[in-house]
Tab-separated table of C-alpha atoms and ligand atoms in Angstrom:
chain	number	residue	atom	x	y	z
A	3	MET	CA	237.299	-11.791	-80.050
A	4	PRO	CA	239.570	-9.452	-81.522
A	5	THR	CA	241.943	-10.731	-84.243
A	6	SER	CA	245.071	-10.267	-82.462
A	7	LEU	CA	244.255	-12.821	-79.534
A	8	ILE	CA	246.695	-15.506	-79.175
A	9	ARG	CA	244.719	-18.797	-78.284
A	10	VAL	CA	247.324	-20.413	-75.751
A	11	GLY	CA	246.859	-24.363	-75.154
A	12	VAL	CA	248.417	-24.959	-71.620
A	13	VAL	CA	249.184	-28.633	-71.191
A	14	PHE	CA	250.006	-29.786	-67.576
A	15	GLY	CA	249.892	-32.447	-65.126
A	16	GLY	CA	251.520	-35.357	-66.890
A	17	ALA	CA	252.412	-39.097	-66.149
A	18	SER	CA	255.587	-38.233	-64.261
A	19	GLY	CA	256.705	-37.969	-60.698
A	20	GLU	CA	256.589	-34.406	-60.769
A	21	HIS	CA	252.916	-34.078	-61.854
A	22	ASP	CA	252.010	-32.191	-59.097
A	23	VAL	CA	254.914	-29.610	-59.150
A	24	SER	CA	253.655	-29.086	-62.790
A	25	ILE	CA	250.019	-28.029	-61.303
A	26	ARG	CA	251.529	-25.425	-59.408
A	27	SER	CA	253.997	-24.196	-62.213
A	28	ALA	CA	250.777	-24.100	-64.622
A	29	SER	CA	248.614	-22.056	-62.181
A	30	THR	CA	251.348	-19.546	-62.236
A	31	VAL	CA	251.838	-19.619	-66.022
A	32	ILE	CA	248.272	-19.157	-66.576
A	33	LYS	CA	247.673	-16.625	-63.795
A	34	ALA	CA	250.742	-14.420	-65.420
A	35	LEU	CA	248.731	-14.917	-68.958
A	36	ALA	CA	245.685	-13.578	-67.743
A	37	ASP	CA	247.396	-10.663	-66.176
A	38	ASP	CA	246.066	-6.998	-66.838
A	39	SER	CA	248.818	-6.415	-69.081
A	40	ASN	CA	248.108	-9.672	-71.063
A	41	ARG	CA	244.526	-9.986	-70.984
A	42	GLU	CA	243.833	-8.324	-74.401
A	43	ARG	CA	246.529	-10.706	-75.857
A	44	PHE	CA	245.919	-14.240	-74.693
A	45	VAL	CA	243.175	-16.346	-74.195
A	46	VAL	CA	244.058	-19.926	-72.352
A	47	THR	CA	242.785	-23.412	-72.751
A	48	PRO	CA	244.233	-25.379	-69.997
A	49	LEU	CA	244.238	-29.194	-70.657
A	50	TYR	CA	245.233	-31.810	-67.904
A	51	ILE	CA	247.105	-34.914	-68.363
A	52	ASP	CA	246.500	-37.313	-65.403
A	53	ARG	CA	248.834	-39.526	-63.955
A	54	GLU	CA	248.107	-42.150	-66.244
A	55	GLY	CA	248.688	-40.369	-69.112
A	56	ARG	CA	244.916	-39.869	-70.175
A	57	TRP	CA	244.245	-35.842	-71.875
A	58	TRP	CA	241.407	-34.113	-69.954
A	59	SER	CA	239.350	-31.248	-71.334
A	60	ASP	CA	239.642	-27.519	-70.114
A	61	THR	CA	236.648	-28.261	-67.694
A	62	ILE	CA	238.487	-30.810	-65.840
A	63	ALA	CA	241.778	-28.945	-66.011
A	64	ARG	CA	240.067	-25.960	-64.566
A	65	SER	CA	238.856	-27.891	-61.782
A	66	VAL	CA	242.362	-29.313	-61.082
A	67	LEU	CA	243.680	-25.885	-61.072
A	68	GLU	CA	241.106	-24.745	-58.760
A	69	SER	CA	241.728	-27.308	-56.139
A	70	GLY	CA	245.620	-27.517	-57.136
A	71	ALA	CA	245.655	-30.929	-56.670
A	72	ALA	CA	245.656	-34.243	-58.895
A	73	LEU	CA	242.530	-35.828	-59.480
A	74	THR	CA	242.294	-39.468	-58.220
A	75	ASN	CA	241.043	-42.273	-60.844
A	76	GLU	CA	237.909	-42.231	-59.054
A	77	GLU	CA	237.199	-38.381	-59.319
A	78	LEU	CA	237.677	-38.553	-62.861
A	79	PRO	CA	234.845	-38.903	-65.348
A	80	GLN	CA	233.717	-42.753	-65.492
A	81	PRO	CA	234.236	-45.081	-67.238
A	82	LEU	CA	237.665	-44.203	-67.648
A	83	PRO	CA	239.272	-44.380	-71.143
A	84	ALA	CA	242.189	-46.574	-71.663
A	85	ARG	CA	245.528	-45.128	-70.598
A	86	GLY	CA	247.634	-42.579	-72.601
A	87	LEU	CA	246.549	-40.181	-75.191
A	88	ARG	CA	243.638	-41.633	-77.247
A	89	GLN	CA	242.518	-38.098	-78.826
A	90	LEU	CA	243.127	-34.578	-78.257
A	91	PRO	CA	240.390	-32.977	-76.045
A	92	VAL	CA	240.502	-30.089	-78.154
A	93	ASN	CA	240.234	-29.285	-81.659
A	94	PRO	CA	243.860	-28.124	-82.619
A	95	ASP	CA	242.726	-25.483	-84.978
A	96	CYS	CA	241.285	-23.672	-81.853
A	97	ILE	CA	244.981	-23.326	-80.458
A	98	ASP	CA	247.538	-20.964	-82.020
A	99	VAL	CA	250.364	-21.842	-79.356
A	100	TRP	CA	251.270	-24.857	-77.274
A	101	TYR	CA	252.372	-24.356	-74.140
A	102	PRO	CA	253.720	-27.387	-72.064
A	103	VAL	CA	254.099	-27.051	-68.571
A	104	LEU	CA	255.345	-30.726	-67.707
A	105	HIS	CA	258.363	-31.557	-65.728
A	106	GLY	CA	260.125	-35.006	-66.059
A	107	PRO	CA	259.403	-37.888	-68.400
A	108	ASN	CA	256.501	-37.696	-70.845
A	109	GLY	CA	256.695	-33.988	-71.285
A	110	GLU	CA	260.276	-32.465	-70.655
A	111	ASP	CA	261.605	-35.339	-72.814
A	112	GLY	CA	260.884	-34.421	-76.183
A	113	THR	CA	257.606	-36.747	-76.458
A	114	VAL	CA	255.005	-33.936	-76.365
A	115	GLN	CA	257.304	-31.785	-78.251
A	116	GLY	CA	257.041	-34.559	-81.177
A	117	LEU	CA	253.486	-34.374	-81.065
A	118	PHE	CA	253.081	-30.627	-81.375
A	119	THR	CA	255.846	-31.019	-84.315
A	120	LEU	CA	253.585	-33.511	-85.900
A	121	MET	CA	250.652	-31.302	-85.577
A	122	GLN	CA	252.840	-28.310	-87.070
A	123	GLN	CA	251.709	-26.174	-84.374
A	124	PRO	CA	254.031	-23.845	-82.675
A	125	PHE	CA	255.218	-24.667	-79.027
A	126	VAL	CA	256.861	-22.935	-76.208
A	127	GLY	CA	260.251	-24.164	-75.444
A	128	SER	CA	262.941	-26.661	-76.931
A	129	GLY	CA	261.994	-29.065	-79.634
A	130	VAL	CA	262.596	-32.649	-79.729
A	131	LEU	CA	266.224	-32.898	-79.857
A	132	GLY	CA	267.198	-30.442	-77.020
A	133	SER	CA	264.452	-31.723	-74.864
A	134	ALA	CA	265.437	-35.375	-75.186
A	135	VAL	CA	268.936	-34.785	-74.811
A	136	GLY	CA	268.405	-32.357	-71.903
A	137	MET	CA	266.345	-35.008	-70.338
A	138	ASP	CA	269.329	-37.706	-70.205
A	139	LYS	CA	272.088	-37.077	-68.163
A	140	LEU	CA	274.360	-39.297	-70.222
A	141	ALA	CA	273.342	-37.767	-73.536
A	142	MET	CA	273.467	-34.334	-72.158
A	143	LYS	CA	277.090	-34.758	-70.789
A	144	ALA	CA	278.273	-36.448	-74.145
A	145	ALA	CA	276.906	-33.147	-75.731
A	146	PHE	CA	278.524	-30.781	-73.504
A	147	ALA	CA	282.101	-32.735	-73.891
A	148	VAL	CA	281.738	-32.020	-77.462
A	149	ALA	CA	281.150	-28.747	-77.072
A	150	GLY	CA	284.252	-28.599	-74.782
A	151	ILE	CA	282.335	-27.357	-71.677
A	152	SER	CA	283.984	-28.091	-68.374
A	153	GLN	CA	282.229	-30.827	-66.245
A	154	VAL	CA	283.143	-32.838	-63.263
A	155	PRO	CA	284.708	-36.222	-64.610
A	156	TYR	CA	282.075	-38.955	-64.765
A	157	LEU	CA	281.513	-42.238	-66.207
A	158	GLY	CA	278.447	-43.884	-67.962
A	159	ILE	CA	277.483	-47.423	-66.821
A	160	ASN	CA	274.722	-49.629	-68.228
A	161	ALA	CA	272.664	-51.169	-65.270
A	162	ALA	CA	273.065	-54.620	-66.905
A	163	ASP	CA	276.523	-54.896	-66.575
A	164	LEU	CA	275.961	-55.033	-62.433
A	165	ASN	CA	274.631	-58.475	-62.943
A	166	ASN	CA	277.469	-59.853	-64.379
A	167	PRO	CA	280.144	-60.311	-61.864
A	168	PRO	CA	283.260	-59.780	-63.704
A	169	GLN	CA	281.674	-56.714	-65.566
A	170	LEU	CA	280.655	-55.242	-61.961
A	171	GLU	CA	284.156	-55.930	-60.606
A	172	HIS	CA	285.545	-53.869	-63.868
A	173	VAL	CA	282.896	-50.922	-63.146
A	174	LEU	CA	284.032	-50.742	-59.412
A	175	VAL	CA	287.696	-50.636	-60.017
A	176	LYS	CA	287.093	-48.074	-62.973
A	177	VAL	CA	284.923	-45.749	-60.998
A	178	GLU	CA	287.898	-45.981	-57.938
A	179	ASP	CA	290.537	-45.586	-60.221
A	180	GLU	CA	289.220	-42.845	-62.564
A	181	LEU	CA	286.879	-41.027	-59.976
A	182	GLY	CA	287.714	-41.995	-56.393
A	183	TYR	CA	285.497	-41.272	-53.317
A	184	PRO	CA	283.211	-39.390	-52.738
A	185	CYS	CA	281.280	-39.831	-55.853
A	186	PHE	CA	277.596	-39.530	-56.774
A	187	VAL	CA	275.613	-42.353	-58.306
A	188	LYS	CA	272.610	-41.037	-60.499
A	189	PRO	CA	269.943	-42.645	-63.018
A	190	ALA	CA	270.380	-40.722	-66.148
A	191	ASN	CA	266.646	-39.802	-66.712
A	192	LEU	CA	264.762	-38.572	-63.388
A	193	GLY	CA	264.940	-35.450	-61.726
A	194	SER	CA	264.389	-33.911	-58.074
A	195	SER	CA	267.550	-35.822	-56.654
A	196	VAL	CA	265.453	-39.315	-56.858
A	197	GLY	CA	267.651	-42.225	-56.927
A	198	ILE	CA	270.884	-40.424	-56.367
A	199	SER	CA	273.334	-41.369	-53.649
A	200	LYS	CA	276.443	-39.696	-52.374
A	201	VAL	CA	278.970	-42.870	-51.970
A	202	ARG	CA	282.121	-43.043	-49.994
A	203	ASN	CA	283.336	-46.467	-50.017
A	204	ARG	CA	282.845	-49.634	-52.084
A	205	ASP	CA	279.875	-50.668	-50.204
A	206	GLU	CA	277.942	-47.389	-50.352
A	207	LEU	CA	278.878	-47.471	-54.234
A	208	LEU	CA	277.563	-50.966	-54.652
A	209	ALA	CA	274.305	-50.063	-52.854
A	210	GLY	CA	274.193	-46.516	-54.715
A	211	LEU	CA	274.481	-48.457	-58.362
A	212	GLN	CA	271.667	-51.045	-57.238
A	213	LEU	CA	269.326	-48.038	-56.222
A	214	ALA	CA	269.991	-46.380	-59.255
A	215	ALA	CA	269.591	-49.491	-61.380
A	216	GLU	CA	266.125	-50.156	-60.168
A	217	LEU	CA	264.955	-46.762	-61.659
A	218	ASP	CA	266.782	-46.512	-64.961
A	219	PRO	CA	268.943	-48.820	-67.415
A	220	ARG	CA	271.489	-45.895	-68.009
A	221	LEU	CA	273.734	-44.952	-65.026
A	222	VAL	CA	276.072	-41.944	-64.223
A	223	VAL	CA	278.930	-41.951	-61.827
A	224	GLU	CA	280.237	-38.479	-60.941
A	225	GLN	CA	283.409	-37.293	-58.990
A	226	GLY	CA	282.213	-35.674	-55.900
A	227	VAL	CA	283.284	-31.761	-55.685
A	228	ASN	CA	282.934	-29.118	-53.131
A	229	ALA	CA	281.357	-26.255	-54.321
A	230	ARG	CA	278.544	-23.962	-54.341
A	231	GLU	CA	275.487	-24.281	-56.426
A	232	LEU	CA	274.435	-21.677	-58.650
A	233	GLU	CA	271.623	-21.374	-61.358
A	234	CYS	CA	271.269	-19.411	-64.489
A	235	ALA	CA	267.887	-18.915	-66.480
A	236	VAL	CA	268.027	-18.553	-70.388
A	237	LEU	CA	265.425	-16.992	-72.762
A	238	GLY	CA	265.109	-16.502	-76.284
A	239	ARG	CA	265.291	-18.278	-79.506
A	240	GLU	CA	267.758	-16.977	-82.075
A	241	HIS	CA	269.333	-14.777	-79.493
A	242	LEU	CA	269.552	-16.419	-76.039
A	243	LYS	CA	269.473	-14.038	-73.031
A	244	ALA	CA	270.892	-14.951	-69.567
A	245	SER	CA	269.624	-14.078	-66.424
A	246	VAL	CA	271.478	-12.899	-63.155
A	247	VAL	CA	272.797	-15.741	-61.553
A	248	GLY	CA	271.210	-17.221	-58.263
A	249	GLU	CA	272.399	-19.562	-55.493
A	250	VAL	CA	270.761	-22.397	-53.538
A	251	ARG	CA	272.141	-23.298	-50.065
A	252	PHE	CA	270.912	-25.833	-47.957
A	253	ASP	CA	271.418	-27.121	-44.202
A	254	ALA	CA	272.386	-30.774	-45.754
A	255	ASP	CA	275.474	-32.503	-47.403
A	256	TRP	CA	274.076	-32.372	-50.485
A	257	HIS	CA	270.914	-30.968	-51.882
A	258	ASP	CA	268.972	-34.415	-51.901
A	259	TYR	CA	265.182	-35.015	-52.352
A	260	GLU	CA	264.358	-34.318	-48.836
A	261	THR	CA	266.145	-31.112	-48.458
A	262	LYS	CA	264.500	-30.218	-51.835
A	263	TYR	CA	260.997	-30.439	-50.657
A	264	THR	CA	261.191	-29.833	-46.861
A	265	GLU	CA	260.094	-26.284	-46.175
A	266	GLY	CA	262.726	-24.149	-44.636
A	267	ARG	CA	265.698	-26.378	-45.340
A	268	SER	CA	267.023	-24.703	-48.300
A	269	GLN	CA	267.292	-21.157	-49.564
A	270	THR	CA	267.791	-19.172	-52.618
A	271	LEU	CA	269.888	-16.097	-52.825
A	272	ILE	CA	269.249	-13.839	-55.713
A	273	PRO	CA	271.435	-12.429	-57.263
A	274	ALA	CA	274.129	-14.804	-55.787
A	275	PRO	CA	276.980	-13.158	-53.722
A	276	LEU	CA	279.722	-13.314	-56.567
A	277	PRO	CA	282.197	-11.400	-58.377
A	278	ASP	CA	280.752	-9.758	-61.599
A	279	ALA	CA	283.781	-11.762	-63.849
A	280	VAL	CA	282.300	-15.009	-62.037
A	281	SER	CA	278.470	-13.987	-62.920
A	282	GLN	CA	279.683	-13.373	-66.395
A	283	ARG	CA	281.385	-16.688	-67.005
A	284	ILE	CA	278.395	-18.514	-65.538
A	285	GLN	CA	276.013	-16.669	-68.079
A	286	ALA	CA	278.069	-17.301	-70.763
A	287	MET	CA	278.176	-21.183	-69.887
A	288	ALA	CA	274.619	-21.053	-69.626
A	289	VAL	CA	274.297	-20.189	-73.212
A	290	ASP	CA	277.124	-22.264	-74.375
A	291	ALA	CA	275.215	-25.229	-72.743
A	292	CYS	CA	271.974	-24.454	-74.381
A	293	ARG	CA	273.617	-24.373	-77.845
A	294	ALA	CA	275.323	-27.507	-76.962
A	295	VAL	CA	272.059	-29.529	-76.792
A	296	HIS	CA	270.040	-27.166	-79.284
A	297	ALA	CA	267.638	-26.103	-76.111
A	298	TYR	CA	265.972	-22.693	-76.531
A	299	GLY	CA	262.679	-20.697	-75.282
A	300	GLN	CA	263.633	-21.581	-71.824
A	301	ALA	CA	266.003	-23.186	-69.787
A	302	ARG	CA	267.671	-23.243	-66.328
A	303	VAL	CA	271.256	-24.012	-66.257
A	304	ASP	CA	272.829	-25.363	-63.132
A	305	VAL	CA	276.499	-25.064	-62.191
A	306	PHE	CA	279.061	-25.873	-59.637
A	307	TYR	CA	281.603	-23.199	-58.338
A	308	ASP	CA	284.494	-23.857	-56.445
A	309	GLU	CA	285.506	-20.703	-54.677
A	310	ALA	CA	288.961	-21.703	-53.523
A	311	ASP	CA	290.102	-22.076	-57.066
A	312	GLY	CA	287.787	-20.385	-59.139
A	313	ARG	CA	286.626	-23.498	-61.044
A	314	ILE	CA	283.370	-23.538	-62.499
A	315	TRP	CA	281.776	-26.802	-64.051
A	316	LEU	CA	278.401	-27.549	-65.724
A	317	ASN	CA	276.277	-29.742	-63.790
A	318	GLU	CA	272.705	-30.107	-65.800
A	319	ILE	CA	270.325	-28.210	-68.157
A	320	ASN	CA	266.729	-28.210	-67.477
A	321	THR	CA	264.425	-27.560	-70.609
A	322	LEU	CA	261.403	-27.136	-68.872
A	323	PRO	CA	262.201	-25.689	-65.304
A	324	GLY	CA	259.735	-25.393	-62.411
A	325	PHE	CA	257.820	-22.581	-62.661
A	326	THR	CA	255.940	-22.000	-59.598
A	327	SER	CA	255.775	-18.501	-57.902
A	328	GLN	CA	258.750	-19.500	-55.713
A	329	SER	CA	260.942	-21.234	-58.667
A	330	MET	CA	264.345	-20.075	-59.427
A	331	TYR	CA	263.430	-19.553	-63.181
A	332	PRO	CA	260.703	-16.623	-62.845
A	333	THR	CA	262.393	-15.561	-59.665
A	334	LEU	CA	265.853	-15.211	-61.757
A	335	TRP	CA	264.013	-13.163	-64.554
A	336	GLU	CA	262.106	-10.940	-61.934
A	337	ALA	CA	265.346	-9.956	-60.415
A	338	SER	CA	266.429	-9.277	-64.007
A	339	GLY	CA	263.923	-6.927	-64.446
A	340	MET	CA	261.296	-9.031	-65.953
A	341	PRO	CA	258.032	-9.505	-64.474
A	342	LEU	CA	256.340	-12.818	-64.707
A	343	PRO	CA	253.620	-11.377	-67.094
A	344	GLN	CA	256.417	-10.129	-69.494
A	345	LEU	CA	258.268	-13.460	-69.320
A	346	VAL	CA	255.072	-15.555	-70.125
A	347	ALA	CA	254.572	-13.336	-72.997
A	348	GLU	CA	258.202	-13.319	-74.188
A	349	LEU	CA	257.915	-17.172	-74.006
A	350	VAL	CA	255.055	-17.387	-76.146
A	351	ALA	CA	256.420	-14.937	-78.724
A	352	THR	CA	259.656	-17.070	-78.986
A	353	ALA	CA	257.318	-20.020	-79.946
A	354	GLN	CA	255.976	-17.853	-82.709
A	355	GLU	CA	259.504	-16.550	-83.851
B	410	LIG	N1	279.475	-34.192	-58.972
B	410	LIG	C1	278.720	-33.703	-57.553
B	410	LIG	N2	279.537	-33.079	-56.804
B	410	LIG	C2	278.881	-32.559	-55.651
B	410	LIG	N3	277.346	-32.559	-55.442
B	410	LIG	C3	276.725	-33.184	-56.406
B	410	LIG	C4	277.379	-33.528	-57.513
B	410	LIG	N4	276.542	-34.189	-58.299
B	410	LIG	C5	275.011	-33.978	-57.497
B	410	LIG	N5	275.339	-33.389	-56.565
B	410	LIG	C6	274.496	-33.013	-55.660
B	410	LIG	O1	273.293	-33.694	-55.889
B	410	LIG	C7	272.154	-32.728	-56.427
B	410	LIG	C8	271.100	-33.416	-57.199
B	410	LIG	O2	271.929	-33.735	-58.424
B	410	LIG	P1	271.683	-33.340	-59.922
B	410	LIG	O3	272.727	-33.821	-60.888
B	410	LIG	O4	271.490	-31.850	-59.862
B	410	LIG	O5	270.019	-34.160	-59.961
B	410	LIG	P2	268.709	-33.655	-60.406
B	410	LIG	O6	268.856	-33.871	-61.690
B	410	LIG	O7	267.884	-34.739	-59.696
B	410	LIG	O8	268.514	-32.317	-59.706
B	410	LIG	C9	272.815	-31.694	-56.638
B	410	LIG	O9	272.159	-30.390	-56.532
B	410	LIG	C10	274.090	-31.523	-55.575
B	410	LIG	O10	273.772	-30.995	-54.473
B	411	LIG	MG1	269.843	-30.659	-60.009
């Protein structure tokens, strides 16, 4: 084995609703690391986290990657160990760089980043702070506000307040006075539009709050805007680079779960048809957003753009963006002149900086 070979531990799956996307993202990453141009530089050990948080060896990880589907409890080796991480299925001394390809809670939120930090080993992507702040919409918005980045007006709400009639009345009045209709009700900690409602009156607001409260103790309500949805990819450590800007269009009132995951209902335009000056403002905002939450390595920053008056609002940052061959993050870099094999090699390099 040449001494320069970097041993990369790709961790995927995960106890999150985005388990299946993670499997597809990991396949893309691993293929790119095994590309002809990378073959002499990287050797990959894949590790699979099942839906109940158990970690499995590369043998099992490879069979998940091959089939492209999660293993059920019955398909995993028996007897099943207790849920969660009990021991690493690999000797950490055999890994040079960890590469988490996990989306959503238990992977994108700082937990696994904390594990790598405690092991004192380098890993791809943001550290504990950036990952945790980027996962929680309320924490993220607070950090963006402090950094002076333009955002849609919003309110943070405790789900517990909905059970107290005077508090609830206060919440409803505050939303109507400060935000008005339509507005968007969101759980602070999910993704893929799960638990989000667009509401147009008090009854819908109440229903939206109740739905979100079943999923999260922390809720966000945002003023609704009529805007184009644009996304920009960021890469780097000390120096953060921004990609060309892409656009998501869909045949629905807003980008809900069904539209996101039904074939043919949304399309991406890369690069987005925009005046250069607007693209440049979005690229600058994307880098500012990373700095505001201390995100680095990789991030996808999503913004709203109101063509009528030229306003741009920051919507959210994703510190572990989707990485399937069709995902926006790698596609934006491809369109910026960086093919997938080079992109994953740069990501590993940012971990070692
Ligand atoms: N304030 C808003 N105004 C208009 N549309 C919104 C607003 N907030 C969310 N949306 C719509 O809901 C979608 C999902 O919201 P987002 O905050 O991006 O959640 P997620 O983290 O689940 O992607 C957005 O892509 C957009 O279509
Ligand atoms: Mg989104």
